[in-house]
Short mmCIF file of C-alpha atoms and ligand atoms in Angstrom, two decimals:
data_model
loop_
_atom_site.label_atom_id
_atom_site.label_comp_id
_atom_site.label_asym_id
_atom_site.label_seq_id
_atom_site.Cartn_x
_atom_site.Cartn_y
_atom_site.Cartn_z
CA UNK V 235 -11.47 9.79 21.56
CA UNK V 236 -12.53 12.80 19.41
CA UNK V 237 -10.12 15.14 20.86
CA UNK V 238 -7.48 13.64 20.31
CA UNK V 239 -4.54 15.07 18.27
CA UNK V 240 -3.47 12.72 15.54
CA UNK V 241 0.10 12.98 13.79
CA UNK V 242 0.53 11.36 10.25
CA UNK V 243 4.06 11.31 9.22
CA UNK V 244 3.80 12.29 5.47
CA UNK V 245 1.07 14.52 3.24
CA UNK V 246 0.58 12.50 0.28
CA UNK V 247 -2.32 11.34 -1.37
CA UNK V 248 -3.06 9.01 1.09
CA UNK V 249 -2.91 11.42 4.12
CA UNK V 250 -4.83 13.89 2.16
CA UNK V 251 -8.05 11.08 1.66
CA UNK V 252 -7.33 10.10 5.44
CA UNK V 253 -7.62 14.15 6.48
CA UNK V 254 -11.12 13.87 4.49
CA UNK V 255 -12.10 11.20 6.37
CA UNK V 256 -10.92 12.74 9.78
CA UNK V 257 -13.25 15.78 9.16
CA UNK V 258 -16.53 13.66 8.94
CA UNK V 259 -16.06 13.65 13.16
CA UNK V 260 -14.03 16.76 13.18
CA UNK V 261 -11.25 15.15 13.89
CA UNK V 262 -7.71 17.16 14.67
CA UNK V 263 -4.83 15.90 12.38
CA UNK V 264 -1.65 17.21 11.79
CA UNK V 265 0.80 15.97 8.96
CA UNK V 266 4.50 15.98 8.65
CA UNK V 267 5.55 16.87 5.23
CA UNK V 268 8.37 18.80 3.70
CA UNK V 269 5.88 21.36 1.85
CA UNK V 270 3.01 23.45 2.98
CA UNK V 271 2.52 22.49 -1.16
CA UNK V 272 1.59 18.70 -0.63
CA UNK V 273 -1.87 17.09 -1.43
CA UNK V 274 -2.96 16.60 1.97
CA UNK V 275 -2.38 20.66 2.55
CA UNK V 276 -6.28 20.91 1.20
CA UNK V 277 -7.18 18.57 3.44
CA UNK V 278 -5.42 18.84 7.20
CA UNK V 279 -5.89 21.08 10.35
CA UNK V 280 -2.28 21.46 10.06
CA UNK V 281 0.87 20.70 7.63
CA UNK V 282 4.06 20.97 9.92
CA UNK V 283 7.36 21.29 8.00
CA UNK V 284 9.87 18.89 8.16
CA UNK V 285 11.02 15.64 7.42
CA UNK V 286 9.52 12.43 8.39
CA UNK V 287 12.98 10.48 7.45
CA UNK V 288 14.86 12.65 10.18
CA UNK V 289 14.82 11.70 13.60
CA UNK V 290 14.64 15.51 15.51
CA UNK V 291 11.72 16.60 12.88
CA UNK V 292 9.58 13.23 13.68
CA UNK V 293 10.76 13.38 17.52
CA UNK V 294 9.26 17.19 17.78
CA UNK V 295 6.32 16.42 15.59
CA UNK V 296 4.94 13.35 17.71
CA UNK V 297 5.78 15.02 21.14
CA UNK V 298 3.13 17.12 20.68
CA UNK V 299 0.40 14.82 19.57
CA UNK V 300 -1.61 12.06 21.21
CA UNK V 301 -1.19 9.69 18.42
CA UNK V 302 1.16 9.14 15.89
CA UNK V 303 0.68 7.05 12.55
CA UNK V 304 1.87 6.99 9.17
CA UNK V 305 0.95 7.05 5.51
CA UNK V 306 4.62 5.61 4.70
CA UNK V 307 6.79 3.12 5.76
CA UNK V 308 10.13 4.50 5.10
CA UNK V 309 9.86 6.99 8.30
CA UNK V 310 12.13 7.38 11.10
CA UNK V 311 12.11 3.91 13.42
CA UNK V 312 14.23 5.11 15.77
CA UNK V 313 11.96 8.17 16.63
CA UNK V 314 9.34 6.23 17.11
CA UNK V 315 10.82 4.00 19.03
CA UNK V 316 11.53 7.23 21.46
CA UNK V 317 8.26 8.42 21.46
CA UNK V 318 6.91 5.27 22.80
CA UNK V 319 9.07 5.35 25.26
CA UNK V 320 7.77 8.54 26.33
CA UNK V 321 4.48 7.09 26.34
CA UNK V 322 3.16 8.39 23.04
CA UNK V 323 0.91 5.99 21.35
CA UNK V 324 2.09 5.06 17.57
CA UNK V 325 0.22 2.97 15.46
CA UNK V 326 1.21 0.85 13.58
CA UNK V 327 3.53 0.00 16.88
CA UNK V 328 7.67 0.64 15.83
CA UNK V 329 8.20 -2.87 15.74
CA UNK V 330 5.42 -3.30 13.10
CA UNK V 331 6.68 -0.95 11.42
CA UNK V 332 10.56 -2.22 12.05
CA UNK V 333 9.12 -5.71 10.20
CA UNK V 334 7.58 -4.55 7.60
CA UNK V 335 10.83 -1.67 6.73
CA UNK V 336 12.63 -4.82 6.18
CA UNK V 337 11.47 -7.67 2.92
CA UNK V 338 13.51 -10.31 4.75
CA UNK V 339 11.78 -9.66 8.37
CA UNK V 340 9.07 -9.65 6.68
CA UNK V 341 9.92 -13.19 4.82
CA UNK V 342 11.47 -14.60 8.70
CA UNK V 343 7.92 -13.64 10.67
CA UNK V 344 5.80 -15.13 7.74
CA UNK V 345 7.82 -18.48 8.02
CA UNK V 346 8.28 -18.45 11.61
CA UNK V 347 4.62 -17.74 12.43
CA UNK V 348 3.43 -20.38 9.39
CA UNK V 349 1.67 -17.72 7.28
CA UNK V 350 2.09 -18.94 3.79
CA UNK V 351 4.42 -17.45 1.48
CA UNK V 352 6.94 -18.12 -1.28
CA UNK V 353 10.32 -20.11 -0.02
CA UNK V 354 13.33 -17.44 0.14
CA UNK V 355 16.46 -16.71 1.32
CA UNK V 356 18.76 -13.79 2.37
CA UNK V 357 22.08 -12.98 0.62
CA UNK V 358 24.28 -10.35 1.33
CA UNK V 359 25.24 -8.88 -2.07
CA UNK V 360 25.18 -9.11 -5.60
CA UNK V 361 28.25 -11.22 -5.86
CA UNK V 362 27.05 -14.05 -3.11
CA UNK V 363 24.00 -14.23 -5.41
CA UNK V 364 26.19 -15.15 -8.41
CA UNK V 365 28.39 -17.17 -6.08
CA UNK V 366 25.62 -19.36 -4.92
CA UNK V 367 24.34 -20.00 -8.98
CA UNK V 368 27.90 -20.94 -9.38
CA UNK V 369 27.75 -23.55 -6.46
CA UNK V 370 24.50 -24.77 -7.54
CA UNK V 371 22.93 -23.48 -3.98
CA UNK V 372 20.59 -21.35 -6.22
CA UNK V 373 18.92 -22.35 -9.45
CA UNK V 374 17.30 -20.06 -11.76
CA UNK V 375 14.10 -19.00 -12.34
CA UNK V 376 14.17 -16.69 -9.12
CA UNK V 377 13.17 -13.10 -7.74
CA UNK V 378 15.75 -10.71 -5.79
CA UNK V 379 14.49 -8.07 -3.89
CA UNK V 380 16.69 -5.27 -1.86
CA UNK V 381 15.14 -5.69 2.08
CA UNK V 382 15.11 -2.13 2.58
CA UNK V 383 13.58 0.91 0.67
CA UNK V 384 11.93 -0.55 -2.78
CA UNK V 385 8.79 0.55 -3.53
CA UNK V 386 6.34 0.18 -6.43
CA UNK V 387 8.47 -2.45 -8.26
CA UNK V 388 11.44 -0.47 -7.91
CA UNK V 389 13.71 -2.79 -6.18
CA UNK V 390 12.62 -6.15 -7.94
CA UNK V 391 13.99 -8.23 -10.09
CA UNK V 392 12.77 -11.35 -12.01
CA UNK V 393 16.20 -13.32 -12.83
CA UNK V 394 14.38 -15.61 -15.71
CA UNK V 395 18.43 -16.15 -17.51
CA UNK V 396 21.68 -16.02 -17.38
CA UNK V 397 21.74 -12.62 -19.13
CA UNK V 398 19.29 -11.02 -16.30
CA UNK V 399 22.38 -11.70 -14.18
CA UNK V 400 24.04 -8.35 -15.32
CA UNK V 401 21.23 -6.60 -14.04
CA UNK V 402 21.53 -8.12 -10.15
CA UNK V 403 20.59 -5.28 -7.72
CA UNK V 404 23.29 -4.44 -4.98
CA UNK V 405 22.90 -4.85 -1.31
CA UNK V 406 21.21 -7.20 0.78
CA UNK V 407 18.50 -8.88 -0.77
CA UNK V 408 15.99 -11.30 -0.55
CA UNK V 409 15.91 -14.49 -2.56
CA UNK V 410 12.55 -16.01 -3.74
CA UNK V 411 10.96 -18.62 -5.45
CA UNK V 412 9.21 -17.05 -8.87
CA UNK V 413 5.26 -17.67 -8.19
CA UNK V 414 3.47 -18.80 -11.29
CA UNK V 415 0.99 -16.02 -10.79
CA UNK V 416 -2.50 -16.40 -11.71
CA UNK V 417 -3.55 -13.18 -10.11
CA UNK V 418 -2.50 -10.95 -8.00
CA UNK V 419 -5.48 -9.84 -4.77
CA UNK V 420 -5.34 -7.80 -1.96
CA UNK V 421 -7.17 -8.12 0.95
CA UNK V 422 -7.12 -4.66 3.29
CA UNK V 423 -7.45 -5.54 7.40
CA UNK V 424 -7.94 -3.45 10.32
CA UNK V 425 -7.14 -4.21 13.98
CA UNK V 426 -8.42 -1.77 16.96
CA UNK V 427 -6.42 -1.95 20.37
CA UNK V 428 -9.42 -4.31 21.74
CA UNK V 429 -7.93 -6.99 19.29
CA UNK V 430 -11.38 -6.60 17.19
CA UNK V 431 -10.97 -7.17 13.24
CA UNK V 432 -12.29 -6.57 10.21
CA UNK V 433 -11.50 -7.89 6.62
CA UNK V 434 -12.41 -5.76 3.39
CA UNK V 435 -13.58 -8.04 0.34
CA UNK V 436 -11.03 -9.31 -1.40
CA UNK V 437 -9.76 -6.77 -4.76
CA UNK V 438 -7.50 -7.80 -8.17
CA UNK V 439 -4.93 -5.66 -9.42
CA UNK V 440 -4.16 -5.27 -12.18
CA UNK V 441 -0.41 -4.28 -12.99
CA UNK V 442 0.73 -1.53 -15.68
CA UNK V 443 3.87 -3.85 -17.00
CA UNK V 444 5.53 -0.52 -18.02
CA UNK V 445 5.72 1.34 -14.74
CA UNK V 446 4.77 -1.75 -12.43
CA UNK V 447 2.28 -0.29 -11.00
CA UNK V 448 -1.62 -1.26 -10.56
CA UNK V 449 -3.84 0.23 -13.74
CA UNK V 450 -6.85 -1.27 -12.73
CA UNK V 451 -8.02 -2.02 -9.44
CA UNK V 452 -10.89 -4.80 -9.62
CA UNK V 453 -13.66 -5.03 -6.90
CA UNK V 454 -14.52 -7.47 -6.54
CA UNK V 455 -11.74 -9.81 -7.10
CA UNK V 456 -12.67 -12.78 -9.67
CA UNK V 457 -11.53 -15.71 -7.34
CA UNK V 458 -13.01 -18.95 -5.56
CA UNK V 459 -15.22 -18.32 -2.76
CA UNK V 460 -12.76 -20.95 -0.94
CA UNK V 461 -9.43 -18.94 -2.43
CA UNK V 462 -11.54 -15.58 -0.74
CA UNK V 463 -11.73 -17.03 2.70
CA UNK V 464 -8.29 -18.67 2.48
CA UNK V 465 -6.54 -14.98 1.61
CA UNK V 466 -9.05 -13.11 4.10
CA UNK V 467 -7.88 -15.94 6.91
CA UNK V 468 -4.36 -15.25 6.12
CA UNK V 469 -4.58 -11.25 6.09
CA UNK V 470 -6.21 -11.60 9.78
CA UNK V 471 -3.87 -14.21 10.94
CA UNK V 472 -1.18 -11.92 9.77
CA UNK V 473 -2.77 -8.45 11.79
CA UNK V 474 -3.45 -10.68 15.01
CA UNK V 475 -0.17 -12.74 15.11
CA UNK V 476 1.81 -9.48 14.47
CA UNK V 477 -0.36 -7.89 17.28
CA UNK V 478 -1.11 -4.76 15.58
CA UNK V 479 -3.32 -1.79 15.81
CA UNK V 480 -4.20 -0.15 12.36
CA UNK V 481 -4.69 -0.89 8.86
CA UNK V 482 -2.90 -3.69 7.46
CA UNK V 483 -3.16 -4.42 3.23
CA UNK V 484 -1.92 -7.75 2.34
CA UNK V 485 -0.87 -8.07 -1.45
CA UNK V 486 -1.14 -12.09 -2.07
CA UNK V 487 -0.47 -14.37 -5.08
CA UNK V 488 -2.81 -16.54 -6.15
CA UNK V 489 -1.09 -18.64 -8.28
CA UNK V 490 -2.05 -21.10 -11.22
CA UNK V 491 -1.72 -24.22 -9.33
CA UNK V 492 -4.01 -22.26 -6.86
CA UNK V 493 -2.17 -21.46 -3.95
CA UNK V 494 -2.57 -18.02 -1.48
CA UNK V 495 0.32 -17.08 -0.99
CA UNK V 496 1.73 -13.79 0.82
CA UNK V 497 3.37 -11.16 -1.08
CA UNK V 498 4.33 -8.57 1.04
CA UNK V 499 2.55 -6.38 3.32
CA UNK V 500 1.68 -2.52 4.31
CA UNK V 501 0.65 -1.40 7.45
CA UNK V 502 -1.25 1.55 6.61
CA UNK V 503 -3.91 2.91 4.27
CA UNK V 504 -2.99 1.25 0.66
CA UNK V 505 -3.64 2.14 -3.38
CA UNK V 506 -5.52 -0.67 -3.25
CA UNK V 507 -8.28 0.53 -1.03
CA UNK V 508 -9.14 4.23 -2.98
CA UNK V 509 -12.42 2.23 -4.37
CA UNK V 510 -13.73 1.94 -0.70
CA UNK V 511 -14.32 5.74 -0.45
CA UNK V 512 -17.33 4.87 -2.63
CA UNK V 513 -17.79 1.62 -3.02
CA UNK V 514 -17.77 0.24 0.36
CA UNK V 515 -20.17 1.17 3.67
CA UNK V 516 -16.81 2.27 5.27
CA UNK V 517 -13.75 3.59 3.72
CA UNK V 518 -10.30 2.38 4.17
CA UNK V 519 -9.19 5.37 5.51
CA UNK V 520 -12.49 6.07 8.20
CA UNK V 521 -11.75 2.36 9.71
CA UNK V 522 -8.25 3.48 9.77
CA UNK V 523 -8.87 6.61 12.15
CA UNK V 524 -11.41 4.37 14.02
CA UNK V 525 -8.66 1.53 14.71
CA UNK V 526 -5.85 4.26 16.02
CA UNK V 527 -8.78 5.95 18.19
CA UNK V 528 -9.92 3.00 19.49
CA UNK V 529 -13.54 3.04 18.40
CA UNK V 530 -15.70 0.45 17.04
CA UNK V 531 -14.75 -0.78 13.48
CA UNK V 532 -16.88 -0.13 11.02
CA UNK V 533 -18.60 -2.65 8.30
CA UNK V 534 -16.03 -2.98 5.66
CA UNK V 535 -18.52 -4.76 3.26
CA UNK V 536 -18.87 -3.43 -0.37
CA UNK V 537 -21.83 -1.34 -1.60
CA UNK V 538 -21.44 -1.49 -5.07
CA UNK V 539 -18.44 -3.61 -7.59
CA UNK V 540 -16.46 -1.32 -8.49
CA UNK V 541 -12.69 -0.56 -10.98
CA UNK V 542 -10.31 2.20 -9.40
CA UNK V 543 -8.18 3.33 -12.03
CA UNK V 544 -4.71 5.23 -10.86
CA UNK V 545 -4.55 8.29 -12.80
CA UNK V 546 -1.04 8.06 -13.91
CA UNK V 547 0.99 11.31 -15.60
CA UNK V 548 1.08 10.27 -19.47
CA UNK V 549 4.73 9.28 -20.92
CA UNK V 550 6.86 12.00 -22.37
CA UNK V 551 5.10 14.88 -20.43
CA UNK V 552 7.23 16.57 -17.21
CA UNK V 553 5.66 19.99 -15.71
CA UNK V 554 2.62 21.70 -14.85
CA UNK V 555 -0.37 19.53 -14.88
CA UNK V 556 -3.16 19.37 -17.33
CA UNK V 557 -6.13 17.44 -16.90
CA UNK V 558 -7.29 16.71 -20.37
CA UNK V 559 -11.04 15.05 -20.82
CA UNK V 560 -11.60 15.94 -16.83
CA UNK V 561 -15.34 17.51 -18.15
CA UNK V 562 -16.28 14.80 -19.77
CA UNK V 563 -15.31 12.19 -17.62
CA UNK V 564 -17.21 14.06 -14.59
CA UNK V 565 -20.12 13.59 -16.75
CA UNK V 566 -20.49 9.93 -16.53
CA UNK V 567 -22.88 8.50 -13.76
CA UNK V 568 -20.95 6.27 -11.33
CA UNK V 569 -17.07 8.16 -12.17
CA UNK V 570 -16.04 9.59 -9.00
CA UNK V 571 -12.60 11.75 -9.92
CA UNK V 572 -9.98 12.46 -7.21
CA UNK V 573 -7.12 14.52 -7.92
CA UNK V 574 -4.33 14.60 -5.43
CA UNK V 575 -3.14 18.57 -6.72
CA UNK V 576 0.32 17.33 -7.16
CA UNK V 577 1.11 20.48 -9.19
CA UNK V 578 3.96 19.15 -11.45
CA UNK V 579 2.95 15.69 -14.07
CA UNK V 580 5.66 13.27 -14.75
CA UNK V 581 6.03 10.02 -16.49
CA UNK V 582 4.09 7.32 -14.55
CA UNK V 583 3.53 9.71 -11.62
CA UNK V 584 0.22 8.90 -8.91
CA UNK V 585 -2.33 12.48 -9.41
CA UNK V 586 -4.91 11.23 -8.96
CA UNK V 587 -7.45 8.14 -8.88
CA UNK V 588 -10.93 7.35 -10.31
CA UNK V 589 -13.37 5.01 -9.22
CA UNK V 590 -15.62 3.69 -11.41
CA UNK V 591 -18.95 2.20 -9.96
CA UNK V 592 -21.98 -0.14 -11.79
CA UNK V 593 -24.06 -2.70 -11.05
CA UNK V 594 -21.80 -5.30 -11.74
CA UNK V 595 -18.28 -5.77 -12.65
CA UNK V 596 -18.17 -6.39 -16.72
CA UNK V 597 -20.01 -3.01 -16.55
CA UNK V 598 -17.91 -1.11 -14.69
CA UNK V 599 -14.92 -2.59 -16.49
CA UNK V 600 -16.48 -1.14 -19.38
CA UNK V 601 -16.81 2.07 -18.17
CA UNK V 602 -13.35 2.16 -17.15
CA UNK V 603 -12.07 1.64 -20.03
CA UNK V 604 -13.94 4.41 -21.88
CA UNK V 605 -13.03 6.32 -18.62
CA UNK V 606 -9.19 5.79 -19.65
CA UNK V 607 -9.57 6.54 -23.39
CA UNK V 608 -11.35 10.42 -22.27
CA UNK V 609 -8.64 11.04 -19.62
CA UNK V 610 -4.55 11.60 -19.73
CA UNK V 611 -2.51 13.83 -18.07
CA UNK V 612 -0.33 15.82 -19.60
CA UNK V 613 1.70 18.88 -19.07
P1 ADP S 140 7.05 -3.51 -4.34
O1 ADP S 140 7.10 -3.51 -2.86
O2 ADP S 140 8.10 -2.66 -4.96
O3 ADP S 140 5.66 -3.25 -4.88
P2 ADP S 140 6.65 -6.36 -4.73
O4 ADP S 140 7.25 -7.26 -3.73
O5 ADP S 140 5.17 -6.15 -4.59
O6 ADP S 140 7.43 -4.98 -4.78
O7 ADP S 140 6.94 -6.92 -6.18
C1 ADP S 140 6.57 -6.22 -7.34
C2 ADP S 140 5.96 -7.16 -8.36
O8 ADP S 140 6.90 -8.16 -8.75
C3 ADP S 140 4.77 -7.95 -7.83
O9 ADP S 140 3.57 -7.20 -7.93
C4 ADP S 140 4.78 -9.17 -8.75
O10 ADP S 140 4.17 -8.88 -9.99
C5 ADP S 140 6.26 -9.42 -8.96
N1 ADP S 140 6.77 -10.40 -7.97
C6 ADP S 140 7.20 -10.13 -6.72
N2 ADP S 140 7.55 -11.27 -6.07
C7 ADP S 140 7.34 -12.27 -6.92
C8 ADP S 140 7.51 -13.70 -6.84
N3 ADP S 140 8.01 -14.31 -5.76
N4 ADP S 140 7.15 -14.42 -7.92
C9 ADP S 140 6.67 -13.84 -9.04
N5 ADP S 140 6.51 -12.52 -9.19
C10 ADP S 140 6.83 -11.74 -8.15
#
C-alpha cells in the first residue's frame, strides 16, 4: 500500500495539506496543476503540468499512477471514466464524482435514497422559473441554484421578492425550499474499500455574509447531542448508500424548527476539516490517504475544541502578498498559522488558515477573535 503512486488532480491548498500528510509514511504523490507555482508545489514529490479540466492532460496524468483522486470536483468525468476502464483505481469512483458535479443529481439520489433534504425541483432556465411564479407552480420565498459549476456561494440565489427576480441566474437550475436556518454543521466521513467508516465530530460554520464564505469554523459544533447523531447518521448513510471510497463532507442545515437536513455534499478533503490537522487524533487529510490506500481508518475523534479561521485577502488590496501581524500572531500559545504561498492577495481570496486551539470553546472563540484583529492580508 505504501508504494503506491497517488495522482491528485489539482495543487491547491487542499492538495498541498494532503502532500503533508502523505509524507508522514513517505508516501509518493503527484499533482496535476497548471503551475509548478501552486501551493501544493512545497509540498508534493511531483507537480505535473497541465490541466485537470482537459481530458488528454487528466488521461496521461492517471495512466501513470496507481491511484487517482481529487482535491476538486470540477475535473474531467469523462477521463476518469476511461481510466477506470483501463483498470486504474479512482477514488472518489466517476460516478461519485458524476453525482455530486451535478446540484440536481445530487437533490434526485438524496430523495430517491430517503436521505433528508430540502423539497426541490429542476427547471430549465431563467424564464421557466418566472413562468412557473406566473402559473402559481412556484411560490416565493425560494433558492435557485445552477446544477453545474457554483462554488462558494457563487451560483446561489435567495429569491425573498419580486424584485430578486431580475437577478435569476441562467441555465439549468435547481429549485428549493428556503430552510429557516438555525445553523449551518458539517459533519466530514470517510469510507475505505472494506466498506469501514468513520464520522468526524460534528463542526459550525460560520458564514462571512460578504464573500459567502465560512469566517469561523467552530469545533465543536453547539448542537443537541440527538441533532449530532441524527447529522452523523445521515453523513454515513449518505457515504455507504452512495458506495464510496474516500472522504465525504456533508454541509447540513439545522434549522429552527430543528430539522437535519442535507445541504450539499463534497467528496473530498473540505475547508471545513483544516482544524483536524491539530485538533483531532487524525487529520482529515491522513484518513483521506488511508481510505484511497485501503488501510485501516484512523480515530477521527477531537483532541482539543478548537475555531479555524480562513485567512481571507483583505478588501481593496490585489497583488503581492503581505502578511501583516504574522509575528505576533505566531506568538500566541494554541495559534497554529498555515499559509497556502498563493503569491498574489485578492479581495476575499483563501491564503491561508489558522486554527485556534483552548481548553474549551468560549476560549478559543476568544482567541480567535483577537487572532483576527492582529492579522489581515494585504498587498
Ligand atoms: P456552494 O456550493 O456555492 O457553497 P451552497 O449550496 O452551499 O452553495 O449554498 C450557499 C449558501 O446559501 C449556504 O451556505 C446557505 O447559507 C445558503 N443556502 C443554500 N441553500 C439554501 C436553502 N435551501 N435554504 C436556505 N439557505 C440556503
Amino acid at each position: 500500500m505504501l508504494d503506491k503512486k497517488i495522482g491528485i488532480l489539482g495543487g491547491g491548498q487542499l492538495g498541498k495539506m494532503m502532500c503533508q500528510a502523505a509524507s508522514k509514511w513517505n508516501l509518493n504523490v503527484s499533482c496535476l496543476e497548471a503551475s509548478h507555482d501552486c501551493p501544493a508545489a512545497k509540498a508534493c514529490n511531483q507537480i505535473e503540468l497541465g490541466s485537470f479540466k482537459i481530458h488528454e492532460d487528466v488521461l496521461r496524468f492517471g495512466q501513470s499512477k496507481d491511484i487517482i483522486t481529487i482535491e476538486i470536483e470540477s475535473v474531467d468525468l469523462v477521463a476518469l471514466q476511461d481510466l477506470e476502464k483501463e483498470g486504474k483505481t479512482v477514488y472518489p469512483q466517476a460516478r461519485v464524482i458524476e453525482i455530486i458535479q451535478d446540484k440536481g443529481k445530487q437533490k434526485e439520489f438524496y430523495k430517491k435514497q430517503k436521505l433528508a433534504s430540502s423539497d426541490f425541483k429542476l427547471l430549465e432556465s431563467a424564464s421557466e422559473i418566472k413562468q412557473q411564479i406566473l402559473d402559481g407552480h412556484l411560490t416565493i420565498p425560494f433558492v435557485q441554484k445552477i446544477r453545474k459549476g457554483g462554488y462558494d456561494g457563487r451560483g446561489v440565489l435567495v429569491v425573498r421578492s419580486l424584485t430578486d427576480l431580475e437577478n435569476l441566474l441562467e441555465g439549468p437550475s435547481v429549485i428549493e425550499n428556503l430552510v429557516d436556518i438555525d445553523k449551518e454543521i458539517s459533519v466530514i466521513v470517510a469510507r475505505n474499500p472494506q466498506g469501514e467508516v468513520r464520522a468526524f465530530p460534528t463542526v459550525e460554520m460560520e458564514f462571512n455574509p460578504k464573500a459567502n464564505l465560512v469566517e469561523f469554523l467552530l469545533s465543536p459544533a453547539r448542537i443537541s447531542k440527538k441533532q449530532e447523531a441524527e447529522s452523523v447518521e445521515l453523513a454515513t448513510r449518505l457515504i455507504t448508500q452512495l458506495d464510496m471510497v474516500g472522504l465525504l463532507a456533508v454541509e447540513i442545515f439545522i434549522s429552527k424548527s430543528g430539522d437535519v437536513l442535507i445541504n450539499e455534499a463534497a467528496p473530498r478533503a473540505h475547508n471545513s476539516g483544516h482544524h483536524t490537522i491539530e485538533a483531532s487524533y487524525t487529520s482529515q487529510y491522513e484518513q483521506l490517504l488511508r481510505a484511497i490506500t485501503d488501510l485501516p481508518l484512523g480515530d477521527p475523534a477531537s483532541i482539543s475544541p478548537a475555531v479555524m479561521i480562513n485567512l481571507l485577502g483583505a478588501e481593496g488590496h490585489t497583488g503581492p502578498a503581505i502578511y501583516q501581524g504574522f509575528e505576533d500572531v505566531i506568538s500566541i500559545p494554541g495559534v497554529n498559522v498555515h499559509l497556502y504561498g498563493k503569491k498574489e492577495t485578492k479581495p476575499y481570496r483563501k491564503m491561508g488558515h489558522i486554527t485556534v486551539l483552548a481548553s474549551n470553546l468560549d476560549e478559543a472563540i476568544e482567541k480567535a477573535n483577537l487572532v483576527k484583529q492582529k492579522i489581515s492580508i494585504t498587498a
